[in-house]
XYZ file of C-alpha atoms in Angstrom:
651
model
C 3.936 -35.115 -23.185
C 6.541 -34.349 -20.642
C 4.926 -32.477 -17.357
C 5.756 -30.040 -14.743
C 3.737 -28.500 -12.119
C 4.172 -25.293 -10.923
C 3.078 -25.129 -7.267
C 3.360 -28.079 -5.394
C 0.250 -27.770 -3.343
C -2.610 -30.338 -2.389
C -4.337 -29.458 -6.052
C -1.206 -30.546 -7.476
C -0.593 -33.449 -6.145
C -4.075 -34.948 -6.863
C -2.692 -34.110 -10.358
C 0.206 -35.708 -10.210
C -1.393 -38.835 -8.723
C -3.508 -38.905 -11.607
C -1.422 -38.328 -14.287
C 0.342 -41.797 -14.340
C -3.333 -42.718 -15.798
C -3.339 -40.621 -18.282
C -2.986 -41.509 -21.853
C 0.040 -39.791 -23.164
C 1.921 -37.486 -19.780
C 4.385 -38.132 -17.646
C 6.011 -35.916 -14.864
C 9.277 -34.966 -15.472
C 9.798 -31.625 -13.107
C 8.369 -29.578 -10.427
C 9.010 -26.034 -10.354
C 8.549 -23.690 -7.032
C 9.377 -20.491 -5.094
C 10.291 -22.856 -1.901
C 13.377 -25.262 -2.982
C 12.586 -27.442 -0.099
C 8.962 -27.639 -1.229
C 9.783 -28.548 -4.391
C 12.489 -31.096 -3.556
C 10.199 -32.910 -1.233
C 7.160 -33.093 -4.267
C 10.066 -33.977 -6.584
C 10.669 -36.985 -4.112
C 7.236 -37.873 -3.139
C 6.376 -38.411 -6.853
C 9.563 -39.033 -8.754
C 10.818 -42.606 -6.669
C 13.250 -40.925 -4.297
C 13.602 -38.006 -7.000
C 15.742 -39.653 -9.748
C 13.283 -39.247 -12.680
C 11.102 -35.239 -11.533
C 13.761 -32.465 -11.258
C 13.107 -29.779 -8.841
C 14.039 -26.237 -9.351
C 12.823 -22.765 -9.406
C 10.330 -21.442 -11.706
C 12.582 -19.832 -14.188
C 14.372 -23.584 -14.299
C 11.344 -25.138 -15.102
C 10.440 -22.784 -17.762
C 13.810 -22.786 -19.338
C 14.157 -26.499 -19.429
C 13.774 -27.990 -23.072
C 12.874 -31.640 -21.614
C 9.260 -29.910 -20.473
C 6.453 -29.919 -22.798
C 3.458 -28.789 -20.885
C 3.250 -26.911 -17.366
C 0.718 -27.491 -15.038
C 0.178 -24.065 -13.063
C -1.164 -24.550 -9.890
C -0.672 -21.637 -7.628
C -2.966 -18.768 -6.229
C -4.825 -17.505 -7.949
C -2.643 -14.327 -8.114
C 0.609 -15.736 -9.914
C -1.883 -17.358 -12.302
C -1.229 -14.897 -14.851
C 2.124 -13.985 -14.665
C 3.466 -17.810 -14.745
C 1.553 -18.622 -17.657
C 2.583 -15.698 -19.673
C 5.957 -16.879 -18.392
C 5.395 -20.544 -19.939
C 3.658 -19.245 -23.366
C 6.960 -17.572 -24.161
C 9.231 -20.318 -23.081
C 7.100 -22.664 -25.567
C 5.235 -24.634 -23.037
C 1.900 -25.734 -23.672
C -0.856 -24.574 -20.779
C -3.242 -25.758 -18.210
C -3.733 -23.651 -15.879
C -5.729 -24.098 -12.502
C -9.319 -22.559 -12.106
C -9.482 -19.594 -12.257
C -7.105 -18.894 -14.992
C -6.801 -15.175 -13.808
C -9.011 -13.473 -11.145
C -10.356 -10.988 -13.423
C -10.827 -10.743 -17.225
C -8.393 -8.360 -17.843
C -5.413 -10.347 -17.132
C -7.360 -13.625 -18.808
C -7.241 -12.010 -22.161
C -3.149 -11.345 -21.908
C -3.233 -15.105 -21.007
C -4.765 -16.096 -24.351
C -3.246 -13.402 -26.308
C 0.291 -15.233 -24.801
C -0.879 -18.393 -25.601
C -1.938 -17.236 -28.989
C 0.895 -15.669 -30.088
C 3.511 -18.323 -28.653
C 1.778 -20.878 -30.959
C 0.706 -23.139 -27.232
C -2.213 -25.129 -26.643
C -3.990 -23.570 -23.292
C -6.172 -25.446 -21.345
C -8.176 -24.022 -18.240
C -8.390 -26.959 -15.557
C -11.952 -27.155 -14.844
C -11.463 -31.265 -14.998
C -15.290 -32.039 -14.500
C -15.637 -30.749 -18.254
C -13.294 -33.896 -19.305
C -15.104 -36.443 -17.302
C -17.410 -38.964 -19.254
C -20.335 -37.954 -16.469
C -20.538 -34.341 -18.046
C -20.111 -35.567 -21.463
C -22.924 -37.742 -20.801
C -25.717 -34.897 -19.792
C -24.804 -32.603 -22.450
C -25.086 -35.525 -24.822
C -28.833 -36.224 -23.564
C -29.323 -32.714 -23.679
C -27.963 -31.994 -27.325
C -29.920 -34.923 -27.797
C -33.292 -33.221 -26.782
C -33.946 -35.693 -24.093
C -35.511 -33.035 -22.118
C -37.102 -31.396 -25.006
C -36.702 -27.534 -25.183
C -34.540 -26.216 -22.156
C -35.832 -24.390 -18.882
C -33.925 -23.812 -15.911
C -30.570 -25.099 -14.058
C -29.852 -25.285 -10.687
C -26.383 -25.852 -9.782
C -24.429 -25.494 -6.493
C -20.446 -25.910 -5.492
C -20.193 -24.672 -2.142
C -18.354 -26.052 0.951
C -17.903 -25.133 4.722
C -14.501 -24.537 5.634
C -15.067 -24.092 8.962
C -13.019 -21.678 9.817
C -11.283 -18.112 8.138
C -8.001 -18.923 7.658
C -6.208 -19.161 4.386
C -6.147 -18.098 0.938
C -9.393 -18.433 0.622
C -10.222 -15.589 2.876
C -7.182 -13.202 1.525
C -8.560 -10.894 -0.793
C -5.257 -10.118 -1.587
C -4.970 -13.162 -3.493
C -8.236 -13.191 -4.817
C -10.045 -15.151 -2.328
C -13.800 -16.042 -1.688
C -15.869 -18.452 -3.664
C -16.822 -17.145 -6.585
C -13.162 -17.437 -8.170
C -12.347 -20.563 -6.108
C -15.485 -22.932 -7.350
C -18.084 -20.722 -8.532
C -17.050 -21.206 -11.955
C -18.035 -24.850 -11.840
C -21.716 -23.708 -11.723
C -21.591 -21.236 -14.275
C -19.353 -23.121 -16.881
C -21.831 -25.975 -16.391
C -25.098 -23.515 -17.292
C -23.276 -21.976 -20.096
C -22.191 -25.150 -21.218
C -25.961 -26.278 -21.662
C -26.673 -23.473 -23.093
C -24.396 -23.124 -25.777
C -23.980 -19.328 -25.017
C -22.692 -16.388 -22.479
C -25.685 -15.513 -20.120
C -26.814 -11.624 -21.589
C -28.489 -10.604 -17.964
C -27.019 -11.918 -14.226
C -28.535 -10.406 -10.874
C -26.964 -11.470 -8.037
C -26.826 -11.316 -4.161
C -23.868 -12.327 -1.290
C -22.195 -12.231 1.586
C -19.045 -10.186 2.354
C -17.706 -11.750 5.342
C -15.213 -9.574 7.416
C -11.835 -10.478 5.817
C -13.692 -9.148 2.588
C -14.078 -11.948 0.170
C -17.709 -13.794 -0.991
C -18.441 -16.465 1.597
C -21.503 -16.914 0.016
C -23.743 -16.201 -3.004
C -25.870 -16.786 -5.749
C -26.331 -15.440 -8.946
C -29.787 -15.457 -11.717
C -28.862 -16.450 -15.321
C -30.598 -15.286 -18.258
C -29.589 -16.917 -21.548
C -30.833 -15.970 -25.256
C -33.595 -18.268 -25.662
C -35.213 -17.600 -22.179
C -33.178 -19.698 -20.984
C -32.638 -19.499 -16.965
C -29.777 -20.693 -14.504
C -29.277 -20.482 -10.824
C -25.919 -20.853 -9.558
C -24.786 -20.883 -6.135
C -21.538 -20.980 -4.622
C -19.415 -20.573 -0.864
C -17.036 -21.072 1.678
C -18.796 -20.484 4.404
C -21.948 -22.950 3.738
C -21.937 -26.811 2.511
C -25.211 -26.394 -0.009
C -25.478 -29.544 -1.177
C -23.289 -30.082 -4.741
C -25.716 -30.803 -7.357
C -26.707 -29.927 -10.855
C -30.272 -29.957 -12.029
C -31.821 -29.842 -15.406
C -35.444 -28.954 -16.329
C -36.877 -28.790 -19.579
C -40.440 -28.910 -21.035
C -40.254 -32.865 -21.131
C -39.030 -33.438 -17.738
C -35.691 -32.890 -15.052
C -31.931 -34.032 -15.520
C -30.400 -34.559 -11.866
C -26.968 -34.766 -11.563
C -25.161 -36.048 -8.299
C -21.104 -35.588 -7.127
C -21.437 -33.289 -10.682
C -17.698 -31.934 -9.862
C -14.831 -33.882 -7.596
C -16.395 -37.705 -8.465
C -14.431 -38.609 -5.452
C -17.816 -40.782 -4.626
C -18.737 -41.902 -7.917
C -21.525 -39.671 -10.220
C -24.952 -40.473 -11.334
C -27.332 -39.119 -13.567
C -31.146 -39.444 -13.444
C -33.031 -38.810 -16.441
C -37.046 -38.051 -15.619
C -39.427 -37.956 -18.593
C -43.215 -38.189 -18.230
C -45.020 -40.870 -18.965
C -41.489 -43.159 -18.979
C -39.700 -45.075 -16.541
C -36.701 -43.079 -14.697
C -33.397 -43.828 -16.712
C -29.881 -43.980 -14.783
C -26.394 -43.755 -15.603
C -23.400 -44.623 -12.914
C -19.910 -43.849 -12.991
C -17.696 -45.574 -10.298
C -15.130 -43.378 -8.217
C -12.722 -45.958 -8.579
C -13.321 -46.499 -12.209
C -9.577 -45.928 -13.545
C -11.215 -44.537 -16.755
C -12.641 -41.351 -15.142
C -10.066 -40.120 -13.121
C -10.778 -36.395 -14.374
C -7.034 -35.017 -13.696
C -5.529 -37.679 -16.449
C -8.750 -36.704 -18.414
C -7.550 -33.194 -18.584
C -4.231 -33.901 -19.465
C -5.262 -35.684 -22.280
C -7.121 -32.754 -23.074
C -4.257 -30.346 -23.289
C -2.849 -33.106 -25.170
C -5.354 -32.825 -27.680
C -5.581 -29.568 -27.643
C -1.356 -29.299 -28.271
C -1.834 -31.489 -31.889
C -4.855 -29.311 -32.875
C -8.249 -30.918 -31.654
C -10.614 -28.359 -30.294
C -11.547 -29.721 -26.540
C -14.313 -29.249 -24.319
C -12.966 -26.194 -22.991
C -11.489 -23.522 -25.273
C -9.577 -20.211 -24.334
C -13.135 -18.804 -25.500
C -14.809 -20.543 -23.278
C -12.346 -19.154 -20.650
C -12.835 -15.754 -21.422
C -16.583 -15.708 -21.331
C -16.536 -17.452 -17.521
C -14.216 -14.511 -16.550
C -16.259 -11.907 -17.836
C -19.414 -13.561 -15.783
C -17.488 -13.860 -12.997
C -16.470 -10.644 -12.980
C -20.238 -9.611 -13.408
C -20.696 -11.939 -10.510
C -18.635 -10.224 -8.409
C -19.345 -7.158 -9.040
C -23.002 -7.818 -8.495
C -22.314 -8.797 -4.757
C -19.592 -5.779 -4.037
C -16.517 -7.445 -4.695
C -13.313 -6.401 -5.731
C -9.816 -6.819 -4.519
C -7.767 -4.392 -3.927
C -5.129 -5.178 -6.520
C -8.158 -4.342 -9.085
C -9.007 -0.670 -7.350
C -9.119 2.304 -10.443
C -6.336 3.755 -8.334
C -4.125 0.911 -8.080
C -0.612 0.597 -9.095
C -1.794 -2.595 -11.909
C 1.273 -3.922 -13.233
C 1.798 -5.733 -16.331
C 0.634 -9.346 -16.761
C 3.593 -10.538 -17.618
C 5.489 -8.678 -14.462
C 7.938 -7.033 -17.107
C 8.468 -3.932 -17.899
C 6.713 -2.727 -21.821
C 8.746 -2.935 -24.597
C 7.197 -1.741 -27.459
C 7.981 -3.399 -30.776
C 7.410 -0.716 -33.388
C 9.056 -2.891 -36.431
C 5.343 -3.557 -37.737
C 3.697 -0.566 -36.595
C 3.088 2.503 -39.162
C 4.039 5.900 -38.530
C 2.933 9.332 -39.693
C 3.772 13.173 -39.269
C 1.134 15.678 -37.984
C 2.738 19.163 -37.793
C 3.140 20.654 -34.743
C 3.321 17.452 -32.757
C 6.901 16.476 -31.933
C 6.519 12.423 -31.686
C 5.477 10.716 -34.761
C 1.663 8.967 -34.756
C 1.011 5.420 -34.786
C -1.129 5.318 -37.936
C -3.464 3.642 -35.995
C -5.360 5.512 -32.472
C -6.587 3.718 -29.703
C -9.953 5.466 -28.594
C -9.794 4.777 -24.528
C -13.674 4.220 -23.940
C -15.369 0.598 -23.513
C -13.195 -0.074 -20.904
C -14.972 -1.761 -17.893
C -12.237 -1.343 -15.024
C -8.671 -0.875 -14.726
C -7.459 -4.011 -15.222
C -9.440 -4.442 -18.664
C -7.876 -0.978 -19.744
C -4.595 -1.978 -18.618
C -4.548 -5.576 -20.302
C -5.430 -3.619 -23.549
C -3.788 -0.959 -23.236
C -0.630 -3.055 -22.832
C -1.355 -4.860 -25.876
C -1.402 -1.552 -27.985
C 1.960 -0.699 -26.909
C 3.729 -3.370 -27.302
C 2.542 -3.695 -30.758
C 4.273 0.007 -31.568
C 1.267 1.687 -30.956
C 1.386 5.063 -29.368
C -1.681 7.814 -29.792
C -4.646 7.254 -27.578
C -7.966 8.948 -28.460
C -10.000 10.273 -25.080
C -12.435 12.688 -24.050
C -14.014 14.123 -21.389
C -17.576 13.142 -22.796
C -16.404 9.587 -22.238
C -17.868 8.009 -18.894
C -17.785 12.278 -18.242
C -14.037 11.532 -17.621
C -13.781 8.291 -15.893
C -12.517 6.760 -18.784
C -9.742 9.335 -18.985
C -8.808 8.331 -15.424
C -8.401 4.967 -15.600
C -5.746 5.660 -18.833
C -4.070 8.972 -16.858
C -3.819 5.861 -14.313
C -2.161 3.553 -16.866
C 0.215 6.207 -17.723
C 0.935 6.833 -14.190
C 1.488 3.085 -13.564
C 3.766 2.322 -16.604
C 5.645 5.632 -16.824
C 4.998 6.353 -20.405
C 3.509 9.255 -20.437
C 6.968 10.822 -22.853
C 6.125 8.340 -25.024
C 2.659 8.691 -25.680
C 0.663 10.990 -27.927
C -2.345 11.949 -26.144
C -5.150 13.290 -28.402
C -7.959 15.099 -26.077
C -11.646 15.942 -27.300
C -13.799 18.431 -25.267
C -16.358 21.431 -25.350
C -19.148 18.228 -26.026
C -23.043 19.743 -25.704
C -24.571 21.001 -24.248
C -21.296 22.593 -22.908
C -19.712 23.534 -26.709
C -18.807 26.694 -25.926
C -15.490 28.207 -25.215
C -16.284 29.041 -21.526
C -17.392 24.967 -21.363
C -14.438 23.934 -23.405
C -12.129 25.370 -21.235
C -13.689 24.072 -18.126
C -13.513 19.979 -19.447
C -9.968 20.616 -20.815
C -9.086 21.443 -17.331
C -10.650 18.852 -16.147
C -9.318 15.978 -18.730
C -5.859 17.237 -17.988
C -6.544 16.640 -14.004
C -8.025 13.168 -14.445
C -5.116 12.121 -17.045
C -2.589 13.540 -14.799
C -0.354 15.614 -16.994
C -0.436 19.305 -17.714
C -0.720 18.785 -21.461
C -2.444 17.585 -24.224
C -0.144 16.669 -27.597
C -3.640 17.023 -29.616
C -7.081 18.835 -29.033
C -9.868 19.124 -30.635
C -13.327 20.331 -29.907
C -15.625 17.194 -29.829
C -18.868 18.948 -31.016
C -19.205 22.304 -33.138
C -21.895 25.190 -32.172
C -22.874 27.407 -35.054
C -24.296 29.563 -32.647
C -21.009 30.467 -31.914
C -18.734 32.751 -33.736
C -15.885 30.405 -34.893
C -13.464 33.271 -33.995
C -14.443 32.995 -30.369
C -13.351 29.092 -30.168
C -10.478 29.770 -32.301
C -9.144 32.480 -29.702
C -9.477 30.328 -27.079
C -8.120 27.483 -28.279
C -4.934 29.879 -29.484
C -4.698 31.038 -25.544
C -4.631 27.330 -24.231
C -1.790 27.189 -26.742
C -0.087 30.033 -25.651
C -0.378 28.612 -22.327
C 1.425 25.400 -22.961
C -2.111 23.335 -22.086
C -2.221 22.464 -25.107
C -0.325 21.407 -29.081
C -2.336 21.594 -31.998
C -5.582 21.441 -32.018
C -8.200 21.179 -34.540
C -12.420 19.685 -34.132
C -14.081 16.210 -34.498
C -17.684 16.657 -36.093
C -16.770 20.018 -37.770
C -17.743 20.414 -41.403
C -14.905 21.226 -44.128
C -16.962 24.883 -44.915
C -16.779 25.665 -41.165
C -12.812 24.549 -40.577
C -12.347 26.371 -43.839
C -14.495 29.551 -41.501
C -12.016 28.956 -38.696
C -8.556 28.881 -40.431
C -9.702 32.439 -42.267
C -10.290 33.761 -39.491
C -6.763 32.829 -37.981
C -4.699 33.652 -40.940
C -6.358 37.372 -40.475
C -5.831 37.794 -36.630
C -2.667 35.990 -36.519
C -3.706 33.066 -34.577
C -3.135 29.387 -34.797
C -5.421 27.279 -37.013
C -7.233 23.905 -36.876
C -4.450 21.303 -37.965
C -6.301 18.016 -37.471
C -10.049 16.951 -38.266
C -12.013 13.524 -36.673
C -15.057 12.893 -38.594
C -16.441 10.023 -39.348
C -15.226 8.351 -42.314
C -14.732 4.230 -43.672
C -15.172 2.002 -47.135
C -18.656 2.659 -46.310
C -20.629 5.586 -47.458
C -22.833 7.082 -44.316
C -26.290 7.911 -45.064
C -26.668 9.195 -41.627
C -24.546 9.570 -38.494
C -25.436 7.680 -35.259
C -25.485 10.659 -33.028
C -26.997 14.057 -32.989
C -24.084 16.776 -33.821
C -21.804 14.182 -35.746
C -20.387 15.112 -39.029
C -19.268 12.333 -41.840
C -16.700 13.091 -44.779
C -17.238 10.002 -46.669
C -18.985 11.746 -49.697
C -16.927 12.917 -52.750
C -16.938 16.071 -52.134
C -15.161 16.387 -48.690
C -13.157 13.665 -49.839
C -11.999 16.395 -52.634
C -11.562 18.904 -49.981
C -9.439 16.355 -47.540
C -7.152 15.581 -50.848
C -6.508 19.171 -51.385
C -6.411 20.815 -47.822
C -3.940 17.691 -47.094
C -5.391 18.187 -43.098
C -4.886 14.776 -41.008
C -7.854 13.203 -40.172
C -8.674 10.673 -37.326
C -11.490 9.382 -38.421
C -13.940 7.716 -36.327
C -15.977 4.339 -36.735
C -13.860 3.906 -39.518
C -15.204 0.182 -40.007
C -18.734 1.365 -39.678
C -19.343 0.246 -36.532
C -19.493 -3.922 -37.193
C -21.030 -3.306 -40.752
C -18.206 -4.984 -42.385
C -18.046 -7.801 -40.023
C -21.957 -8.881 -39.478
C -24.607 -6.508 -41.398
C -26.744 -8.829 -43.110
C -29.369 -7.521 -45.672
C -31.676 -9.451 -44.374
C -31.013 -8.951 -40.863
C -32.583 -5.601 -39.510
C -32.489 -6.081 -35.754
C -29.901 -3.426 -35.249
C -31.669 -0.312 -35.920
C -28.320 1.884 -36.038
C -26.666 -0.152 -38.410
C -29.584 0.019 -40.728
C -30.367 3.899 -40.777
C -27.155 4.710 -41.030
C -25.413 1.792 -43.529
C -27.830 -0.397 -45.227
C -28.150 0.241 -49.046
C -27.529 -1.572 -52.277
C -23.896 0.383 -52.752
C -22.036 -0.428 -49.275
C -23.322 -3.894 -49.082
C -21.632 -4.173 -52.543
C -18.514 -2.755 -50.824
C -18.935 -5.087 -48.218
C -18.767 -7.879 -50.794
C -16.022 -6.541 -52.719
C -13.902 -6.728 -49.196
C -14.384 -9.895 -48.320
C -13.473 -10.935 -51.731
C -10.596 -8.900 -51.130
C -10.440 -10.606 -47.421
C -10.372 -13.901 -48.598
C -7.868 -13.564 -51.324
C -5.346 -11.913 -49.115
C -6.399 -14.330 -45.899
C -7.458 -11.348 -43.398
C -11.017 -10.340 -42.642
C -13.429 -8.079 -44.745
C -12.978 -5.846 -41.458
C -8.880 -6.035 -42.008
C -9.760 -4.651 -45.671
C -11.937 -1.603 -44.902
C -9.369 -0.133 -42.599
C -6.520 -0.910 -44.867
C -9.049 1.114 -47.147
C -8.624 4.024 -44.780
C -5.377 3.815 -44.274
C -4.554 4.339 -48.193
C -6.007 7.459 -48.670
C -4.137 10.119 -50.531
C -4.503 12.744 -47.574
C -3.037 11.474 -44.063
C -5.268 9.586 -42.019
C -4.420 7.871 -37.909
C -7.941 5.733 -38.344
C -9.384 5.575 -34.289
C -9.813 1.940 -33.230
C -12.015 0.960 -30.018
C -11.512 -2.825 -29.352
C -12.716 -4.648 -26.654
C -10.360 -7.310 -26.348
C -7.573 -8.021 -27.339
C -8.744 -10.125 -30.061
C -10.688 -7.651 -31.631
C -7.459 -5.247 -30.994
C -4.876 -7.948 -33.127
C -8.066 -7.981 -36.331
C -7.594 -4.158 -36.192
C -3.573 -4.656 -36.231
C -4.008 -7.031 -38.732
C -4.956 -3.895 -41.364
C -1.316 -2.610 -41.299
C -0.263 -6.059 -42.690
C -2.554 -5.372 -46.242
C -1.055 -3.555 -48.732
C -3.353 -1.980 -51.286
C -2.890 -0.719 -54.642
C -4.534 2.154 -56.407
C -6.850 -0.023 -58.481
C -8.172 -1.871 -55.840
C -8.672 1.162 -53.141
C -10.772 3.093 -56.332
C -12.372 -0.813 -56.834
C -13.382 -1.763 -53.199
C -14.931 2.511 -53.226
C -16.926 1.323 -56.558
C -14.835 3.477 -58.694
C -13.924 1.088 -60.889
């Protein structure tokens, strides 16, 4: 494998001074903003620079005699010169942190994913026959059922200069080696921690100088981790479980040597050593080996999954203690991972007509909720657009409109607002009344910064009211240029059919569009109070023959088609409102389905939805990425006739 490093900073050249031992690199180029910088590392390592080119980054990328690219930067360019590499072919590793926020790590993997390249995040310890060693004795139940960890990276720098005390390129020591003490608990653990409490200092620059964080695991499993810049705590890991303690020394840089001390009761202390100078453990060649590996297919000790679950605690982690940069503020002007401008590829998106609305609908809706900051929205949002897609599902009921600010914020930072079709829900309870619907339309329109929504609909209906009262006031908003069509979510067919009499006879607009829950599966009940469903026959009969567009909502049943288990009840919801003998006979009809066509049972019940003989732009709510390409992945599955009336047991 034919390296280059991008960055030629100390990190980098403990890499490159390493990487003669490894089994299958060699260092062919060094790529860097400085020329001189990159000349000198060229010379340093290449014997007077005849066999490592130096050039700029683009060079690098764009030279077919590189393989693999080591990035090695702050943490800030992290991102943007690996989405760089994925798309010039280059296999990955990228320096801890991979990004400084989860966001930007899942456009990483998405890159990586999509370019076909092995990536690799360079926590090196992972590849290092020490580690391998503990979680061997652990797997092993050498310490019997597992209690506690205790590990600590934390150094004293003795001073505040640097990077490391910039927040504006992600500074502090959380991102810098705090996710050597987390990856190492989650590692034993075999899972994501589901609780983390934390405390830390702020120093006056504004990044972490020190802190600790409280793992909770599934199991009852518990981890303290500890990390800083500011304080040398000791670097150690520690094991306990119910037979007796695990104590690992120099558990991260083995620029001493490690050892490992295995306590049991009742037995003699057992001891494992692993020389410094040991050519066999020199951790940077053990991680190139890895990306190696990981370039021909193997799965490695540390996976892109495993990468996006340590940014998503260290987010947590941060968060917990009061941290975040400025380049992550809900106001801030986020630009795209890559650093290029969105280009949206609409050659495998679908497309349909709703009257009224002058831009054609992506066929599928992105709903904008379950978004945890700006740069998660932004990462995802991204995604959706580039793969064609172009109507975005909000509401003011969502985060009571915060969630609608951080995608009027999107729009504001990528200057797509012409291009986008923005569907708006408001007049939720207990405000579903005209006066209150008016009030949150204002509102949603402020915090999405525009003057107009494309679609509106009323997110709740009140019976209480006469439905001539919400139609005039809906037909005034029109008037005004607020807002398109408009039309309700959770409104039954009898009382749409109520609202579009009385507009035909006062000469007023009508409800167009409809978002009620519908999917493969039949509801028995709805999750919330006020929600209507129109997956019985009948409204199905009256969607067919009113022809009215409907964006339905949990139109894959809300995970029933990708983990509902009959005999698995834990998740109340799921049960009340899916479980019986008929849909868990759908569910196995789709997955036969699935497997036959190679997508997932999911992939099948929204291709279900999307072959309906009335129009339907299905709402989506991902939370990654990946869970944003399965939905994408429905466009791709062509059904026929037979098998929509089959997989709906009408066969």
């Amino acid at each position: 494998m034919r390296w280059a490093v991008l960055g030629p900073g100390a990190i980098a050249r403990r890499f490159a001074s390493q990487l003669p031992a490894s089994r299958s690199g060699r260092l062919v180029a060094v790529g860097s903003s400085d020329p001189a910088r990159a000349r000198a590392f060229a010379e340093e390592f290449g014997g007077g620079g005849s066999q490592v080119r130096a050039g700029s980054y683009e060079e690098v990328l764009a030279d077919p005699g590189v393989d693999a690219v080591y990035v090695a930067t702050v943490h800030t360019a992290h991102a943007r010169l690996a989405v760089a590499a994925a798309r010039a072919g280059k296999h990955l590793l990228v320096e801890k942190p991979l990004t400084p926020n989860h966001g930007s790590a899942m456009a990483v993997v998405d890159a990586a994913r999509r370019a076909g390249v092995a990536l690799v995040e360079a926590y090196m310890y992972r590849f290092h026959e020490q580690t391998r060693t503990v979680l061997d004795l652990v797997r092993s139940g050498a310490l019997g059922e597992l209690l506690h960890v205790d590990a600590s990276f934390s150094f004293d720098t003795g001073g505040r200069e640097g990077r490391l005390f910039d927040v504006d390129v992600a500074g502090g020591g959380i991102l810098d080696v705090g996710g050597y003490p987390v990856t190492y608990a989650c590692a034993l653990a075999g899972a994501e921690p589901t609780g983390l409490r934390a405390v830390g200092t702020l120093g006056p620059t504004g990044v972490d100088e020190f802190a600790a964080a409280r793992l909770e695991f599934p199991g009852g499993l518990t981890a303290t981790v500890r990390t800083g810049v500011r304080l040398a705590d000791p670097e150690s890991v520690v094991v306990t479980g119910a037979r007796g303690v695990l104590t690992v020394s120099d558990p991260w840089t083995f620029r001493g040597g490690g050892r490992v001390e295995l306590r049991v009761a009742g037995e003699e202390p057992r001891t494992w050593e692993f020389p410094g100078d040991d050519p066999a453990a020199r951790p940077y060649a053990r991680e190139a080996d890895a990306l190696a590996r990981a370039a021909a297919g193997e799965r490695v000790e540390f996976t892109p999954e495993d990468s996006l679950a340590t940014a998503r605690v260290l987010d947590r982690w941060r968060a917990a203690v009061g941290l975040r940069y400025p380049f992550e503020r809900d106001d801030a002007p986020i630009p795209t991972v890559s650093g290029l401008p969105l280009v949206a590829d609409r050659s495998a998106m679908r497309y349909g007509e709703v009257a009224g609305v002058a831009k054609p609908l992506s066929r599928l809706v992105m709903g904008v909720d379950n978004q945890p900051d700006l740069a998660h929205a932004s990462a995802l949002f991204d995604a959706f657009f580039e793969a064609g897609g172009n109507t975005f599902d909000t509401s003011w009921w969502y985060g009571r409109g915060w969630y609608e600010k951080l995608f009027g914020q999107w729009m504001a930072n990528r200057g797509v607002r012409d291009e986008v079709v923005a569907v708006l829900k408001g007049a939720h309870t207990p405000e579903c009344t005209p006066e209150g619907m008016t009030r949150q339309l204002l509102e949603s329109l402020e915090n999405q910064q525009h003057d107009r929504a494309d679609v509106y609909m009323l997110h709740r209906d009140n019976p209480d009211v006469p439905v001539g009262e919400f139609v005039d006031a809906l037909d005034e908003h029109a008037e005004a240029g607020r807002i398109g069509v408009f039309g309700g979510s959770n409104w039954s067919p009898a009382r749409v059919d109520e609202a579009n009499a009385w507009a035909a006879a006062h000469g007023k607009r009508g409800f167009t569009v409809l978002s009620n829950h519908f999917g493969l599966a039949e509801a028995l009940d709805v999750p919330w109070a006020g929600c209507e469903h129109v997956t019985d026959e009948a409204s199905k009969r009256w969607l067919t023959e009113r022809q009215i567009p409907l964006l339905p909502w949990s139109s894959q049943a809300r995970g029933f088609f990708a983990r509902a288990d009959e005999d698995d009840r834990s998740d109340a919801e799921l049960v009340r409102c899916y479980y019986s003998g008929a849909n868990f006979e759908r569910k196995r009809r789709a997955e036969q389905l699935g497997r036959e066509l190679g997508v997932p049972a999911t992939a099948v019940a929204l291709a279900f939805v999307l072959h309906q003989p009335f129009p339907t732009f299905p709402l989506v709510g991902p939370r990654s990425v990946t869970e944003l390409r399965w939905s994408l992945s429905a466009l791709e599955v062509e059904l026929t006739a037979e098998q929509v009336a089959w997989l709906d047991l009408r066969d």
